[in-house]
């Protein structure tokens, strides 16, 4: 790195309280490396040189582009906030489209983030990203601007992941997401107040970012769930609800068999948005809760559709994602194993637990072996609350619980409406329950509430 670049970084930062950057990273270089073999060194040089030329031609004169491991860090001299975020997304999209015309690099893909950092955070990012002369950049930053306190710097992450429409044919299986440990109930109850200003994110969630057909559901509600392992009402399942011909319908049932992909996708987008708003409203009131966000397999199996859905999930800051669980519904029996593994792997960054909804009586779970599923859910049929569970149903559910425990996962039953069903679930080995026996539908997610089996059985009797 030349002295000129260091001087430009210092100049860009002079007199500013914070640093707005764009962070660009290649997410499938390994795939390109495997394809080109011995040509890799030359191809890598081409990737960086062409990318740098493309980006620099579209920057303000005072902006500074620095190469780092796996991509670039862009220091904005004049842009900040939403303007910096838009510019980062624009450059990322443009670069992805630019490479489509190259025979070798047409499958190359870049992801991006826009961030506002304190001086110390910027220096740490530079160091962590293996930027040459990291120490000199850090010192130049310290000399140029004053340090922003942690309180001031918090809440300013604006995650962006914009990729070209052609990415539907791309293999993202090499891209690994970090695990997010799930919080125990005690941690949810005793957590220190969050370091973010959650109200800052509510504006992003006031409406869906995409066109929504006329909703076929009446409302989106939260169903509290009870965890028998901890004896607490913990996570809240966020679901569409519809009252139809004297019946209470939930989830996909509210569509009355309508499989229009646009309506199904709109429903899943609305659920994700409502789940986040509910969580953030509780957070601003000083309460912690956990939320399960269901999404249908069809909504997220296409890469471009998945990116649109993930753009909603990204509104929750990283530190708060441990309070979210993602459940995939309507997984077809013939879904390719590799496709499922890629899908669940890409979802891990958005929640602390991954759930899969399976039909009651499912015992063959080997296709989920490498999907990191923590909880398998099945829904009881509503008529079983009146008729009771037949011997055939009991055997199927018991065998399923055994299969789930055998692979080290947890079992959940939803639509548990009677004390008898709850007691059966406990005896069979299930650990997580939702339904009328646990609690009523709610407009907002319930905070952590201690509840024993006996108290729930007494209330449901």
Short mmCIF file of C-alpha atoms in Angstrom, two decimals:
data_model
loop_
_atom_site.label_atom_id
_atom_site.label_comp_id
_atom_site.label_asym_id
_atom_site.label_seq_id
_atom_site.Cartn_x
_atom_site.Cartn_y
_atom_site.Cartn_z
CA UNK A 1 0.00 0.00 0.00
CA UNK A 2 1.40 3.35 -0.99
CA UNK A 3 1.87 6.39 1.19
CA UNK A 4 -0.65 8.13 -1.05
CA UNK A 5 -3.39 5.67 -0.04
CA UNK A 6 -2.60 6.16 3.65
CA UNK A 7 -2.76 9.92 3.21
CA UNK A 8 -6.10 9.63 1.40
CA UNK A 9 -7.55 7.48 4.20
CA UNK A 10 -6.43 10.01 6.77
CA UNK A 11 -7.91 12.84 4.73
CA UNK A 12 -11.21 10.99 4.27
CA UNK A 13 -11.52 10.51 8.02
CA UNK A 14 -10.41 13.93 9.19
CA UNK A 15 -12.97 15.69 11.37
CA UNK A 16 -15.54 12.90 11.28
CA UNK A 17 -17.08 11.14 14.28
CA UNK A 18 -17.63 7.87 12.46
CA UNK A 19 -16.59 5.93 9.40
CA UNK A 20 -19.02 4.73 6.76
CA UNK A 21 -17.62 1.86 4.75
CA UNK A 22 -18.70 -0.65 2.16
CA UNK A 23 -17.30 -4.15 2.69
CA UNK A 24 -17.26 -6.35 -0.42
CA UNK A 25 -16.42 -10.05 -0.17
CA UNK A 26 -16.34 -12.87 -2.71
CA UNK A 27 -18.39 -15.79 -1.45
CA UNK A 28 -17.47 -18.47 -3.99
CA UNK A 29 -13.82 -17.96 -4.92
CA UNK A 30 -13.10 -21.58 -4.00
CA UNK A 31 -15.52 -22.77 -6.67
CA UNK A 32 -13.78 -20.63 -9.29
CA UNK A 33 -10.39 -21.89 -8.09
CA UNK A 34 -11.49 -25.50 -8.55
CA UNK A 35 -12.78 -24.74 -12.04
CA UNK A 36 -9.68 -22.99 -13.40
CA UNK A 37 -7.03 -25.22 -11.79
CA UNK A 38 -3.50 -24.14 -12.71
CA UNK A 39 -4.74 -20.82 -14.07
CA UNK A 40 -5.88 -19.77 -10.59
CA UNK A 41 -3.09 -17.28 -9.81
CA UNK A 42 -3.67 -15.34 -13.02
CA UNK A 43 -7.44 -15.53 -12.67
CA UNK A 44 -7.26 -14.23 -9.10
CA UNK A 45 -5.17 -11.27 -10.25
CA UNK A 46 -7.76 -10.55 -12.93
CA UNK A 47 -10.62 -10.70 -10.42
CA UNK A 48 -9.05 -8.11 -8.13
CA UNK A 49 -7.73 -5.80 -10.83
CA UNK A 50 -10.95 -5.76 -12.85
CA UNK A 51 -13.07 -5.32 -9.70
CA UNK A 52 -10.90 -2.47 -8.44
CA UNK A 53 -11.10 -0.69 -11.79
CA UNK A 54 -14.88 -1.10 -11.91
CA UNK A 55 -15.43 0.24 -8.40
CA UNK A 56 -12.91 3.10 -8.56
CA UNK A 57 -14.46 4.46 -11.75
CA UNK A 58 -17.70 4.92 -9.84
CA UNK A 59 -16.38 6.56 -6.69
CA UNK A 60 -16.01 10.13 -5.59
CA UNK A 61 -12.48 11.48 -5.89
CA UNK A 62 -11.94 11.44 -2.12
CA UNK A 63 -13.24 7.88 -1.54
CA UNK A 64 -10.63 5.21 -0.82
CA UNK A 65 -10.70 1.56 -1.93
CA UNK A 66 -8.48 -0.88 -0.01
CA UNK A 67 -7.92 -4.52 -0.94
CA UNK A 68 -8.42 -7.05 1.85
CA UNK A 69 -8.65 -10.82 2.18
CA UNK A 70 -11.47 -12.02 -0.03
CA UNK A 71 -12.52 -8.61 -1.31
CA UNK A 72 -12.32 -4.87 -0.67
CA UNK A 73 -13.03 -2.27 1.98
CA UNK A 74 -14.38 1.03 0.66
CA UNK A 75 -14.03 4.13 2.84
CA UNK A 76 -16.63 6.76 1.95
CA UNK A 77 -15.30 10.31 2.25
CA UNK A 78 -18.64 12.10 1.91
CA UNK A 79 -21.47 9.57 1.93
CA UNK A 80 -23.04 8.30 5.13
CA UNK A 81 -26.08 6.45 6.42
CA UNK A 82 -28.65 5.42 3.82
CA UNK A 83 -26.67 7.06 1.00
CA UNK A 84 -23.62 4.91 1.77
CA UNK A 85 -25.84 1.81 1.99
CA UNK A 86 -27.42 2.54 -1.39
CA UNK A 87 -24.05 3.14 -3.02
CA UNK A 88 -22.67 -0.12 -1.61
CA UNK A 89 -25.66 -2.07 -2.93
CA UNK A 90 -25.40 -0.35 -6.31
CA UNK A 91 -21.73 -1.24 -6.67
CA UNK A 92 -22.32 -4.83 -5.56
CA UNK A 93 -25.18 -5.34 -8.01
CA UNK A 94 -23.26 -3.71 -10.82
CA UNK A 95 -20.17 -5.79 -10.24
CA UNK A 96 -22.16 -9.02 -10.21
CA UNK A 97 -23.76 -8.09 -13.53
CA UNK A 98 -20.39 -7.01 -14.94
CA UNK A 99 -18.90 -10.47 -14.51
CA UNK A 100 -21.80 -12.18 -16.27
CA UNK A 101 -20.18 -11.39 -19.61
CA UNK A 102 -16.96 -13.21 -18.75
CA UNK A 103 -16.78 -16.86 -19.80
CA UNK A 104 -14.73 -17.89 -16.75
CA UNK A 105 -16.02 -15.47 -14.15
CA UNK A 106 -19.74 -15.53 -14.97
CA UNK A 107 -20.40 -17.61 -11.82
CA UNK A 108 -18.41 -15.31 -9.54
CA UNK A 109 -20.53 -13.67 -6.88
CA UNK A 110 -19.92 -10.88 -4.40
CA UNK A 111 -21.86 -9.99 -1.28
CA UNK A 112 -21.72 -6.63 0.45
CA UNK A 113 -22.38 -4.86 3.72
CA UNK A 114 -22.62 -1.20 4.58
CA UNK A 115 -21.40 -0.35 8.06
CA UNK A 116 -20.85 2.68 10.26
CA UNK A 117 -17.89 2.03 12.54
CA UNK A 118 -16.04 3.74 15.33
CA UNK A 119 -12.31 4.29 14.85
CA UNK A 120 -11.45 1.27 16.95
CA UNK A 121 -13.93 -0.92 15.08
CA UNK A 122 -12.51 0.23 11.75
CA UNK A 123 -8.96 -0.54 12.83
CA UNK A 124 -10.04 -3.97 14.09
CA UNK A 125 -11.82 -4.75 10.80
CA UNK A 126 -8.72 -3.78 8.84
CA UNK A 127 -6.57 -5.98 11.06
CA UNK A 128 -9.00 -8.91 10.87
CA UNK A 129 -9.24 -8.65 7.08
CA UNK A 130 -5.49 -9.01 6.49
CA UNK A 131 -5.13 -5.60 4.87
CA UNK A 132 -1.51 -4.81 4.14
CA UNK A 133 -0.13 -2.10 6.44
CA UNK A 134 -3.07 -2.59 8.82
CA UNK A 135 -1.13 -1.01 11.68
CA UNK A 136 -0.39 2.11 9.64
CA UNK A 137 -4.04 2.45 8.62
CA UNK A 138 -5.14 2.05 12.22
CA UNK A 139 -2.73 4.73 13.37
CA UNK A 140 -3.77 7.05 10.57
CA UNK A 141 -7.39 6.58 11.61
CA UNK A 142 -6.63 7.34 15.26
CA UNK A 143 -4.78 10.50 14.28
CA UNK A 144 -7.53 11.66 11.95
CA UNK A 145 -10.72 11.43 13.97
CA UNK A 146 -11.97 11.18 17.51
CA UNK A 147 -13.12 7.84 18.89
CA UNK A 148 -16.88 7.26 19.00
CA UNK A 149 -18.14 5.80 22.26
CA UNK A 150 -19.66 2.35 22.16
CA UNK A 151 -23.09 3.80 22.89
CA UNK A 152 -22.86 6.20 19.97
CA UNK A 153 -21.62 3.54 17.59
CA UNK A 154 -24.27 0.97 18.45
CA UNK A 155 -27.26 0.31 16.28
CA UNK A 156 -25.67 1.52 13.07
CA UNK A 157 -25.19 -1.76 11.21
CA UNK A 158 -27.03 -1.85 7.93
CA UNK A 159 -26.55 -5.33 6.52
CA UNK A 160 -27.01 -5.58 2.78
CA UNK A 161 -26.76 -8.62 0.54
CA UNK A 162 -27.50 -7.69 -3.04
CA UNK A 163 -26.77 -10.22 -5.78
CA UNK A 164 -27.62 -10.36 -9.44
CA UNK A 165 -30.75 -12.08 -10.73
CA UNK A 166 -28.59 -14.62 -12.52
CA UNK A 167 -27.54 -16.11 -9.21
CA UNK A 168 -30.45 -18.55 -9.38
CA UNK A 169 -28.07 -20.96 -11.13
CA UNK A 170 -25.15 -20.48 -8.78
CA UNK A 171 -23.83 -22.94 -6.24
CA UNK A 172 -23.60 -21.23 -2.86
CA UNK A 173 -22.79 -24.41 -0.97
CA UNK A 174 -19.25 -23.21 -0.23
CA UNK A 175 -20.56 -20.23 1.70
CA UNK A 176 -20.64 -21.05 5.41
CA UNK A 177 -22.54 -19.01 7.96
CA UNK A 178 -21.55 -18.72 11.61
CA UNK A 179 -23.47 -20.59 14.27
CA UNK A 180 -25.44 -18.42 16.69
CA UNK A 181 -25.82 -20.02 20.12
CA UNK A 182 -29.40 -20.23 21.34
CA UNK A 183 -30.08 -18.37 24.59
CA UNK A 184 -31.31 -20.39 27.55
CA UNK A 185 -34.43 -19.03 29.33
CA UNK A 186 -32.25 -17.78 32.18
CA UNK A 187 -30.17 -15.82 29.70
CA UNK A 188 -33.25 -14.29 28.09
CA UNK A 189 -34.54 -13.25 31.51
CA UNK A 190 -31.27 -11.88 32.87
CA UNK A 191 -29.67 -10.44 29.74
CA UNK A 192 -28.27 -6.95 30.08
CA UNK A 193 -30.17 -4.27 28.16
CA UNK A 194 -29.25 -4.43 24.45
CA UNK A 195 -26.53 -2.11 23.21
CA UNK A 196 -28.64 -1.16 20.18
CA UNK A 197 -31.39 1.37 19.88
CA UNK A 198 -34.07 -1.01 18.64
CA UNK A 199 -36.46 1.80 17.71
CA UNK A 200 -34.09 2.79 14.93
CA UNK A 201 -34.98 -0.40 13.07
CA UNK A 202 -38.76 -0.15 13.32
CA UNK A 203 -39.06 2.20 10.37
CA UNK A 204 -37.57 -0.45 8.10
CA UNK A 205 -40.31 -2.85 9.12
CA UNK A 206 -43.31 -0.53 8.82
CA UNK A 207 -44.23 -2.07 5.47
CA UNK A 208 -43.11 -4.92 3.26
CA UNK A 209 -40.35 -4.11 0.78
CA UNK A 210 -42.19 -5.92 -1.99
CA UNK A 211 -45.61 -5.68 -3.64
CA UNK A 212 -48.16 -7.71 -1.69
CA UNK A 213 -51.33 -9.23 -3.23
CA UNK A 214 -54.54 -8.88 -1.24
CA UNK A 215 -54.04 -10.79 2.01
CA UNK A 216 -56.15 -13.93 2.39
CA UNK A 217 -55.61 -14.09 6.13
CA UNK A 218 -57.34 -12.02 8.80
CA UNK A 219 -54.31 -11.26 10.95
CA UNK A 220 -50.88 -12.49 11.95
CA UNK A 221 -50.69 -13.70 15.54
CA UNK A 222 -48.19 -15.14 18.01
CA UNK A 223 -48.72 -18.56 19.60
CA UNK A 224 -46.76 -18.98 22.84
CA UNK A 225 -44.86 -22.26 23.18
CA UNK A 226 -43.96 -24.16 26.32
CA UNK A 227 -40.57 -25.83 26.74
CA UNK A 228 -40.83 -28.83 29.05
CA UNK A 229 -37.06 -28.96 29.50
CA UNK A 230 -36.98 -25.54 31.16
CA UNK A 231 -40.60 -25.24 32.40
CA UNK A 232 -40.98 -21.88 30.68
CA UNK A 233 -43.13 -20.26 28.02
CA UNK A 234 -40.28 -19.45 25.68
CA UNK A 235 -40.51 -18.96 21.92
CA UNK A 236 -43.59 -17.56 20.16
CA UNK A 237 -44.66 -19.06 16.83
CA UNK A 238 -45.64 -16.28 14.41
CA UNK A 239 -48.50 -17.42 12.15
CA UNK A 240 -51.19 -16.07 9.81
CA UNK A 241 -54.69 -16.65 11.23
CA UNK A 242 -58.06 -16.82 9.52
CA UNK A 243 -61.58 -17.50 10.79
CA UNK A 244 -63.43 -19.39 8.05
CA UNK A 245 -66.76 -21.22 8.20
CA UNK A 246 -66.54 -21.61 11.95
CA UNK A 247 -62.97 -22.91 11.85
CA UNK A 248 -59.74 -21.34 13.06
CA UNK A 249 -57.10 -21.73 10.34
CA UNK A 250 -53.37 -21.08 10.66
CA UNK A 251 -50.38 -20.83 8.36
CA UNK A 252 -50.82 -22.14 4.86
CA UNK A 253 -54.34 -23.32 5.71
CA UNK A 254 -55.47 -19.69 5.54
CA UNK A 255 -54.94 -19.73 1.76
CA UNK A 256 -57.69 -22.38 1.35
CA UNK A 257 -55.64 -24.40 -1.10
CA UNK A 258 -54.48 -21.43 -3.18
CA UNK A 259 -50.92 -22.31 -4.26
CA UNK A 260 -50.25 -19.07 -6.14
CA UNK A 261 -46.50 -18.57 -5.50
CA UNK A 262 -46.86 -14.78 -5.27
CA UNK A 263 -49.49 -15.03 -2.53
CA UNK A 264 -47.54 -17.71 -0.65
CA UNK A 265 -44.38 -15.62 -0.84
CA UNK A 266 -46.25 -12.51 0.29
CA UNK A 267 -47.60 -14.41 3.27
CA UNK A 268 -44.13 -15.57 4.31
CA UNK A 269 -42.73 -12.05 3.87
CA UNK A 270 -45.55 -10.63 5.99
CA UNK A 271 -44.93 -13.20 8.73
CA UNK A 272 -41.20 -12.43 8.85
CA UNK A 273 -41.89 -8.70 9.06
CA UNK A 274 -44.54 -9.09 11.77
CA UNK A 275 -42.28 -11.39 13.79
CA UNK A 276 -39.48 -8.83 13.80
CA UNK A 277 -41.76 -5.92 14.62
CA UNK A 278 -43.28 -7.84 17.52
CA UNK A 279 -39.86 -8.68 18.90
CA UNK A 280 -38.53 -5.14 18.55
CA UNK A 281 -41.59 -3.62 20.21
CA UNK A 282 -41.06 -5.87 23.22
CA UNK A 283 -37.38 -4.98 23.20
CA UNK A 284 -38.08 -1.25 23.28
CA UNK A 285 -40.26 -1.89 26.34
CA UNK A 286 -37.36 -3.59 28.09
CA UNK A 287 -38.66 -7.14 27.62
CA UNK A 288 -36.95 -10.10 25.98
CA UNK A 289 -38.70 -12.88 24.10
CA UNK A 290 -37.94 -15.47 21.45
CA UNK A 291 -39.79 -15.84 18.14
CA UNK A 292 -40.16 -18.69 15.64
CA UNK A 293 -40.48 -17.54 12.02
CA UNK A 294 -42.00 -20.19 9.72
CA UNK A 295 -41.34 -20.01 5.98
CA UNK A 296 -42.50 -22.31 3.22
CA UNK A 297 -39.92 -24.26 1.26
CA UNK A 298 -41.15 -22.84 -2.05
CA UNK A 299 -40.52 -19.29 -0.86
CA UNK A 300 -36.80 -19.79 -0.26
CA UNK A 301 -35.64 -22.60 -2.54
CA UNK A 302 -34.86 -20.35 -5.52
CA UNK A 303 -31.66 -18.38 -4.92
CA UNK A 304 -33.13 -15.06 -6.01
CA UNK A 305 -36.31 -15.64 -3.96
CA UNK A 306 -34.14 -16.55 -1.00
CA UNK A 307 -32.17 -13.33 -1.32
CA UNK A 308 -35.42 -11.32 -1.28
CA UNK A 309 -36.56 -13.16 1.84
CA UNK A 310 -33.19 -12.78 3.55
CA UNK A 311 -33.28 -9.04 2.88
CA UNK A 312 -36.16 -8.94 5.38
CA UNK A 313 -34.43 -11.10 7.99
CA UNK A 314 -31.34 -8.89 7.78
CA UNK A 315 -33.20 -6.01 9.44
CA UNK A 316 -32.54 -7.61 12.83
CA UNK A 317 -29.03 -6.76 14.10
CA UNK A 318 -26.65 -9.68 14.56
CA UNK A 319 -26.66 -9.49 18.36
CA UNK A 320 -30.44 -9.98 18.50
CA UNK A 321 -30.67 -12.88 16.04
CA UNK A 322 -30.08 -15.41 18.82
CA UNK A 323 -33.70 -14.78 19.87
CA UNK A 324 -35.04 -16.01 16.52
CA UNK A 325 -35.69 -19.54 15.30
CA UNK A 326 -36.33 -20.24 11.60
CA UNK A 327 -38.73 -23.07 10.69
CA UNK A 328 -39.03 -24.42 7.14
CA UNK A 329 -42.48 -25.80 6.27
CA UNK A 330 -43.85 -27.87 3.37
CA UNK A 331 -40.57 -29.60 2.53
CA UNK A 332 -41.42 -32.03 -0.30
CA UNK A 333 -40.52 -35.68 0.14
CA UNK A 334 -38.44 -35.67 -3.02
CA UNK A 335 -36.44 -32.52 -2.26
CA UNK A 336 -32.79 -33.09 -3.27
CA UNK A 337 -30.59 -33.56 -0.22
CA UNK A 338 -27.90 -31.19 -1.51
CA UNK A 339 -30.53 -28.52 -2.13
CA UNK A 340 -31.85 -28.84 1.42
CA UNK A 341 -28.38 -28.75 2.94
CA UNK A 342 -27.57 -25.56 1.03
CA UNK A 343 -30.84 -23.95 2.11
CA UNK A 344 -30.47 -24.68 5.82
CA UNK A 345 -26.79 -23.78 5.78
CA UNK A 346 -27.57 -20.35 4.32
CA UNK A 347 -30.24 -19.78 7.00
CA UNK A 348 -28.03 -20.38 10.02
CA UNK A 349 -26.84 -16.78 10.19
CA UNK A 350 -30.40 -15.54 10.86
CA UNK A 351 -31.27 -17.51 13.97
CA UNK A 352 -29.99 -19.64 16.81
CA UNK A 353 -32.09 -22.70 15.95
CA UNK A 354 -33.30 -24.25 12.72
CA UNK A 355 -36.59 -26.13 12.70
CA UNK A 356 -38.21 -28.40 10.13
CA UNK A 357 -41.93 -29.12 9.99
CA UNK A 358 -42.66 -32.76 9.21
CA UNK A 359 -45.84 -34.79 8.79
CA UNK A 360 -47.00 -36.66 11.92
CA UNK A 361 -45.46 -40.13 11.93
CA UNK A 362 -42.31 -39.25 10.00
CA UNK A 363 -39.55 -41.57 11.22
CA UNK A 364 -36.99 -41.47 8.40
CA UNK A 365 -34.97 -38.33 9.08
CA UNK A 366 -31.68 -39.30 7.44
CA UNK A 367 -32.20 -36.81 4.59
CA UNK A 368 -31.82 -34.00 7.16
CA UNK A 369 -28.54 -35.45 8.46
CA UNK A 370 -26.33 -32.50 7.42
CA UNK A 371 -28.93 -29.73 7.77
CA UNK A 372 -28.25 -28.85 11.44
CA UNK A 373 -31.92 -29.20 12.40
CA UNK A 374 -32.36 -28.67 16.14
CA UNK A 375 -36.14 -29.19 16.40
CA UNK A 376 -38.61 -31.24 14.37
CA UNK A 377 -42.24 -30.04 14.51
CA UNK A 378 -45.48 -31.82 13.73
CA UNK A 379 -48.98 -30.40 13.95
CA UNK A 380 -51.85 -32.38 15.45
CA UNK A 381 -55.09 -32.39 13.48
CA UNK A 382 -57.76 -30.21 15.06
CA UNK A 383 -60.36 -32.99 15.00
CA UNK A 384 -58.19 -35.06 17.34
CA UNK A 385 -59.14 -32.70 20.17
CA UNK A 386 -62.72 -34.04 19.83
CA UNK A 387 -62.11 -37.64 18.83
CA UNK A 388 -58.99 -38.30 20.86
CA UNK A 389 -55.83 -39.90 19.48
CA UNK A 390 -56.37 -43.27 17.85
CA UNK A 391 -53.99 -46.15 18.52
CA UNK A 392 -52.58 -45.74 15.02
CA UNK A 393 -51.85 -42.04 15.54
CA UNK A 394 -50.34 -42.70 18.97
CA UNK A 395 -47.97 -45.32 17.54
CA UNK A 396 -46.90 -43.03 14.70
CA UNK A 397 -46.17 -40.10 17.01
CA UNK A 398 -44.32 -42.26 19.55
CA UNK A 399 -42.15 -43.80 16.81
CA UNK A 400 -41.45 -40.31 15.47
CA UNK A 401 -40.37 -39.05 18.90
CA UNK A 402 -38.00 -42.00 19.23
CA UNK A 403 -36.45 -41.25 15.82
CA UNK A 404 -36.00 -37.58 16.73
CA UNK A 405 -34.29 -38.37 20.03
CA UNK A 406 -32.09 -40.98 18.36
CA UNK A 407 -30.44 -38.31 16.20
CA UNK A 408 -29.99 -35.92 19.13
CA UNK A 409 -32.70 -33.44 18.14
CA UNK A 410 -35.81 -32.23 19.97
CA UNK A 411 -39.44 -32.85 19.09
CA UNK A 412 -42.25 -30.29 19.06
CA UNK A 413 -46.01 -30.70 18.75
CA UNK A 414 -48.21 -27.81 17.63
CA UNK A 415 -52.00 -27.41 17.84
CA UNK A 416 -52.02 -29.19 21.20
CA UNK A 417 -55.48 -28.17 22.39
CA UNK A 418 -56.31 -30.47 25.32
CA UNK A 419 -54.73 -31.57 28.57
CA UNK A 420 -54.81 -35.17 27.32
CA UNK A 421 -52.81 -34.28 24.21
CA UNK A 422 -50.26 -32.38 26.28
CA UNK A 423 -49.81 -35.28 28.70
CA UNK A 424 -49.45 -37.70 25.79
CA UNK A 425 -46.78 -35.51 24.20
CA UNK A 426 -44.78 -35.43 27.43
CA UNK A 427 -45.06 -39.20 27.87
CA UNK A 428 -44.01 -39.79 24.26
CA UNK A 429 -40.88 -37.68 24.65
CA UNK A 430 -41.78 -34.40 22.95
CA UNK A 431 -40.40 -31.28 24.62
CA UNK A 432 -41.97 -28.20 22.98
CA UNK A 433 -45.68 -27.49 22.62
CA UNK A 434 -48.05 -24.84 21.25
CA UNK A 435 -51.84 -24.76 21.14
CA UNK A 436 -54.87 -23.94 23.27
CA UNK A 437 -53.48 -26.07 26.11
CA UNK A 438 -50.49 -23.72 26.32
CA UNK A 439 -51.99 -20.28 25.73
CA UNK A 440 -54.25 -18.10 23.62
CA UNK A 441 -53.28 -16.40 20.37
CA UNK A 442 -51.64 -13.05 21.06
CA UNK A 443 -51.14 -9.80 19.15
CA UNK A 444 -47.57 -9.52 20.46
CA UNK A 445 -45.02 -12.18 21.44
CA UNK A 446 -45.12 -13.21 25.09
CA UNK A 447 -42.07 -12.52 27.25
CA UNK A 448 -40.49 -15.34 29.22
CA UNK A 449 -43.01 -16.85 31.68
CA UNK A 450 -42.39 -19.70 34.10
CA UNK A 451 -44.97 -22.47 33.76
CA UNK A 452 -45.03 -26.02 35.12
CA UNK A 453 -46.67 -29.01 33.49
CA UNK A 454 -49.13 -29.28 36.36
CA UNK A 455 -50.21 -25.65 36.01
CA UNK A 456 -50.82 -26.09 32.28
CA UNK A 457 -52.72 -29.35 32.74
CA UNK A 458 -54.93 -27.77 35.40
CA UNK A 459 -55.69 -24.76 33.21
CA UNK A 460 -56.46 -26.93 30.16
CA UNK A 461 -58.66 -29.43 32.03
#
